[in-house]
Amino acid sequence: SQQGEEDPQALSIQEGENATMNCSYKTSINNLQWYRQNSGRGLVHLILIRSNEREKHSGRLRVTLDTSKKSSSLLITASRAADTASYFCATIVSGGGADGLTFGKGTHLIIQP
Amino acid sequence: EAQVTQNPRYLITVTGKKLTVTCSQNMNHEYMSWYRQDPGLGLRQIYYSMNVEVTDKGDVPEGYKVSRKEKRNFPLILESPSPNQTSLYFCASCRLGGTYEQYFGPGTRLTVT
């Protein structure tokens, strides 16, 4: 069953602009992960944020987590054409293990050159 | 190089002809799983395995079988494929007891006519 839901479903921006994607979920979580999928290829893990963290950075990626609102956002700064991909959030429910990992349906990001 | 491999990458077959999609990982991960990805439906889990000889159903197990005789391999079996099993399939693995970061295979695009 899917717990995470990304918003927007699709996003098109100009190269160099910042891209923000959001993820909402329904139940308490252990951690939330973001993945990238280039067209037709396997998902690649980008960044993980634990339930006791509020913000995390990795290169041009910034992830925030608001457990009171059950939501997370992924910000990609200074976007590049190579960032064109689908982005998925995945959550591990509290007390759960790998079998409790669920993915959202993804945000399709297009970076216009 | 740490990786998850799948074979074949592309397969076109006919209704009812049994097929197996292989999945292998070289990271000594305990957990392995299979997903199918369809437009508008996101990633849906078919089966997962917590360790050798331990398998369990995911969200959409009907029409599929799996086995886990060795830690590194987790084949997906379609005993009698039907056109509604036309999809993009991914195998994934992760270590148990950590953050459950998933490593994905490159995908198998299956068409059943």
Short mmCIF file of C-alpha atoms in Angstrom, two decimals:
data_model
loop_
_atom_site.label_atom_id
_atom_site.label_comp_id
_atom_site.label_asym_id
_atom_site.label_seq_id
_atom_site.Cartn_x
_atom_site.Cartn_y
_atom_site.Cartn_z
CA SER A 1 0.00 0.00 0.00
CA GLN A 2 1.23 3.51 -0.74
CA GLN A 3 1.68 5.88 2.12
CA GLY A 4 3.73 8.67 0.61
CA GLU A 5 2.23 10.98 -1.97
CA GLU A 6 4.34 13.44 -3.93
CA ASP A 7 3.20 16.83 -5.11
CA PRO A 8 3.21 18.09 -7.80
CA GLN A 9 2.87 15.12 -10.12
CA ALA A 10 4.89 16.99 -12.73
CA LEU A 11 7.10 20.07 -12.67
CA SER A 12 8.84 21.90 -15.49
CA ILE A 13 11.37 24.64 -14.78
CA GLN A 14 14.23 26.45 -16.47
CA GLU A 15 17.79 25.33 -15.98
CA GLY A 16 19.37 27.19 -13.08
CA GLU A 17 16.11 27.59 -11.15
CA ASN A 18 15.36 25.76 -7.94
CA ALA A 19 12.96 22.80 -7.91
CA THR A 20 10.84 21.90 -4.91
CA MET A 21 8.89 18.69 -4.50
CA ASN A 22 6.73 17.71 -1.58
CA CYS A 23 5.79 14.42 0.00
CA SER A 24 2.95 13.81 2.41
CA TYR A 25 2.42 10.64 4.39
CA LYS A 26 -0.21 9.24 6.70
CA THR A 27 1.32 7.43 9.68
CA SER A 28 4.30 7.99 11.96
CA ILE A 29 7.61 7.11 10.40
CA ASN A 30 11.13 6.00 11.31
CA ASN A 31 12.69 7.68 8.33
CA LEU A 32 11.88 9.13 4.96
CA GLN A 33 13.98 8.57 1.87
CA TRP A 34 14.11 10.26 -1.52
CA TYR A 35 14.99 8.41 -4.70
CA ARG A 36 15.59 9.48 -8.29
CA GLN A 37 14.65 7.52 -11.37
CA ASN A 38 15.94 8.37 -14.80
CA SER A 39 13.58 7.33 -17.56
CA GLY A 40 12.97 3.58 -17.48
CA ARG A 41 15.89 2.86 -15.16
CA GLY A 42 16.24 1.68 -11.60
CA LEU A 43 15.70 4.01 -8.67
CA VAL A 44 18.75 5.51 -7.03
CA HIS A 45 18.83 6.52 -3.38
CA LEU A 46 19.47 10.24 -2.91
CA ILE A 47 19.08 11.15 0.72
CA LEU A 48 17.53 9.93 3.96
CA ILE A 49 16.14 11.92 6.84
CA ARG A 50 15.31 10.39 10.19
CA SER A 51 12.17 11.21 12.13
CA ASN A 52 14.16 13.16 14.72
CA GLU A 53 15.81 15.36 12.10
CA ARG A 54 14.30 18.49 10.58
CA GLU A 55 16.66 19.29 7.75
CA LYS A 56 19.44 17.63 5.85
CA HIS A 57 21.74 18.67 3.03
CA SER A 58 23.67 16.76 0.42
CA GLY A 59 25.34 18.78 -2.32
CA ARG A 60 22.57 20.66 -4.17
CA LEU A 61 19.87 18.70 -2.32
CA ARG A 62 18.07 19.95 0.75
CA VAL A 63 15.45 17.85 2.50
CA THR A 64 13.15 19.02 5.25
CA LEU A 65 10.84 16.99 7.42
CA ASP A 66 7.85 18.23 9.40
CA THR A 67 6.52 15.32 11.43
CA SER A 68 3.66 17.41 12.85
CA LYS A 69 2.35 17.93 9.32
CA LYS A 70 3.52 14.52 8.12
CA SER A 71 5.28 16.07 5.19
CA SER A 72 8.71 16.42 3.63
CA SER A 73 10.13 18.55 0.87
CA LEU A 74 13.04 18.01 -1.49
CA LEU A 75 14.74 21.10 -2.86
CA ILE A 76 17.17 20.89 -5.75
CA THR A 77 19.08 24.13 -6.12
CA ALA A 78 20.59 25.48 -9.35
CA SER A 79 18.94 22.78 -11.44
CA ARG A 80 20.68 21.19 -14.40
CA ALA A 81 19.37 19.36 -17.45
CA ALA A 82 20.75 16.15 -15.92
CA ASP A 83 18.32 16.56 -13.01
CA THR A 84 15.45 15.69 -15.35
CA ALA A 85 13.99 12.56 -13.76
CA SER A 86 11.21 11.27 -11.56
CA TYR A 87 11.62 11.69 -7.83
CA PHE A 88 10.03 9.40 -5.27
CA CYS A 89 9.69 9.58 -1.53
CA ALA A 90 9.63 6.40 0.50
CA THR A 91 8.78 5.95 4.14
CA ILE A 92 9.50 3.37 6.81
CA VAL A 93 6.66 3.36 9.32
CA SER A 94 7.48 3.63 13.00
CA GLY A 95 8.46 0.27 14.41
CA GLY A 96 8.63 -1.18 10.96
CA GLY A 97 11.43 -2.67 8.96
CA ALA A 98 12.25 -3.01 5.32
CA ASP A 99 8.93 -4.76 4.73
CA GLY A 100 7.22 -1.55 5.81
CA LEU A 101 8.87 0.58 3.13
CA THR A 102 6.34 2.21 0.82
CA PHE A 103 6.85 4.50 -2.17
CA GLY A 104 4.81 7.38 -3.47
CA LYS A 105 3.87 7.75 -7.13
CA GLY A 106 6.58 10.27 -7.85
CA THR A 107 7.09 13.77 -9.20
CA HIS A 108 8.27 14.00 -12.79
CA LEU A 109 10.75 16.88 -13.05
CA ILE A 110 11.71 18.39 -16.40
CA ILE A 111 14.55 20.89 -16.60
CA GLN A 112 14.29 23.04 -19.70
CA PRO A 113 17.69 24.11 -21.11
CA GLU B 1 31.14 -2.89 -7.55
CA ALA B 2 28.05 -3.19 -5.38
CA GLN B 3 25.11 -3.91 -7.59
CA VAL B 4 21.80 -5.62 -8.23
CA THR B 5 21.54 -7.33 -11.58
CA GLN B 6 18.43 -8.48 -13.42
CA ASN B 7 18.01 -10.63 -16.48
CA PRO B 8 16.66 -10.33 -19.01
CA ARG B 9 16.39 -6.56 -19.40
CA TYR B 10 13.72 -6.85 -22.08
CA LEU B 11 11.34 -9.70 -22.76
CA ILE B 12 8.43 -10.13 -25.12
CA THR B 13 6.46 -13.31 -24.62
CA VAL B 14 3.06 -14.83 -25.24
CA THR B 15 0.21 -15.52 -22.86
CA GLY B 16 0.69 -18.67 -20.83
CA LYS B 17 4.36 -19.29 -21.52
CA LYS B 18 6.16 -19.64 -18.19
CA LEU B 19 9.05 -17.29 -17.61
CA THR B 20 11.57 -16.43 -14.94
CA VAL B 21 13.24 -13.10 -14.31
CA THR B 22 16.43 -13.47 -12.35
CA CYS B 23 17.73 -11.07 -9.70
CA SER B 24 21.10 -11.23 -8.01
CA GLN B 25 22.88 -8.95 -5.54
CA ASN B 26 26.51 -8.99 -4.42
CA MET B 27 26.15 -7.00 -1.19
CA ASN B 28 25.19 -9.87 1.13
CA HIS B 29 21.85 -8.16 1.79
CA GLU B 30 19.28 -10.09 3.76
CA TYR B 31 16.25 -8.30 2.30
CA MET B 32 15.20 -8.56 -1.33
CA SER B 33 11.99 -7.55 -3.05
CA TRP B 34 10.24 -7.27 -6.39
CA TYR B 35 8.22 -4.30 -7.63
CA ARG B 36 6.26 -3.58 -10.72
CA GLN B 37 5.91 -0.07 -12.07
CA ASP B 38 2.97 1.00 -14.19
CA PRO B 39 2.05 4.49 -15.43
CA GLY B 40 -0.04 6.35 -12.90
CA LEU B 41 0.27 3.59 -10.31
CA GLY B 42 3.80 4.10 -9.11
CA LEU B 43 5.81 1.26 -7.61
CA ARG B 44 3.86 -1.66 -6.22
CA GLN B 45 5.51 -4.42 -4.27
CA ILE B 46 4.93 -7.96 -5.51
CA TYR B 47 6.88 -10.15 -3.07
CA TYR B 48 9.67 -9.68 -0.59
CA SER B 49 12.10 -11.87 1.31
CA MET B 50 13.67 -11.18 4.68
CA ASN B 51 16.23 -13.97 4.32
CA VAL B 52 16.89 -17.36 2.76
CA GLU B 53 13.74 -19.50 2.57
CA VAL B 54 11.64 -16.62 4.00
CA THR B 55 9.29 -14.96 1.52
CA ASP B 56 6.08 -13.01 1.87
CA LYS B 57 3.44 -11.37 -0.27
CA GLY B 58 3.49 -7.70 -1.07
CA ASP B 59 0.60 -5.65 -2.38
CA VAL B 60 0.11 -7.34 -5.77
CA PRO B 61 1.28 -10.99 -5.53
CA GLU B 62 -1.38 -12.61 -7.72
CA GLY B 63 0.07 -14.40 -10.74
CA TYR B 64 3.64 -14.38 -9.41
CA LYS B 65 5.89 -16.74 -7.49
CA VAL B 66 9.29 -16.26 -5.94
CA SER B 67 11.93 -18.36 -4.26
CA ARG B 68 14.93 -17.59 -2.06
CA LYS B 69 17.19 -20.61 -2.00
CA GLU B 70 20.38 -18.57 -1.80
CA LYS B 71 20.98 -15.23 -0.16
CA ARG B 72 22.14 -13.51 -3.32
CA ASN B 73 19.35 -14.65 -5.69
CA PHE B 74 15.66 -13.89 -5.75
CA PRO B 75 14.01 -14.99 -9.01
CA LEU B 76 10.53 -13.88 -10.02
CA ILE B 77 8.46 -16.56 -11.71
CA LEU B 78 5.40 -16.05 -13.87
CA GLU B 79 3.86 -19.49 -14.28
CA SER B 80 1.23 -18.40 -16.82
CA PRO B 81 1.79 -14.79 -17.86
CA SER B 82 -1.16 -12.69 -18.96
CA PRO B 83 -1.26 -9.33 -20.78
CA ASN B 84 -2.07 -7.48 -17.54
CA GLN B 85 1.40 -8.46 -16.32
CA THR B 86 2.96 -6.32 -19.01
CA SER B 87 5.00 -3.91 -16.91
CA LEU B 88 8.41 -2.68 -15.84
CA TYR B 89 9.80 -4.86 -13.06
CA PHE B 90 12.43 -3.96 -10.50
CA CYS B 91 14.32 -6.02 -8.02
CA ALA B 92 15.70 -4.29 -4.93
CA SER B 93 17.74 -5.27 -1.91
CA CYS B 94 18.86 -3.79 1.38
CA ARG B 95 20.61 -4.64 4.60
CA LEU B 96 18.39 -5.33 7.57
CA GLY B 97 18.89 -3.48 10.83
CA GLY B 98 20.04 -0.22 9.28
CA THR B 99 18.19 2.52 7.45
CA TYR B 100 16.79 0.18 4.80
CA GLU B 101 18.23 2.16 1.93
CA GLN B 102 17.19 0.24 -1.16
CA TYR B 103 19.50 -0.74 -4.00
CA PHE B 104 17.60 -1.25 -7.24
CA GLY B 105 18.34 -3.33 -10.29
CA PRO B 106 18.18 -1.77 -13.77
CA GLY B 107 14.70 -3.10 -14.49
CA THR B 108 13.11 -5.68 -16.77
CA ARG B 109 10.60 -4.50 -19.32
CA LEU B 110 8.13 -7.33 -19.91
CA THR B 111 5.52 -7.42 -22.66
CA VAL B 112 2.98 -10.23 -22.71
CA THR B 113 0.96 -10.52 -25.92
#
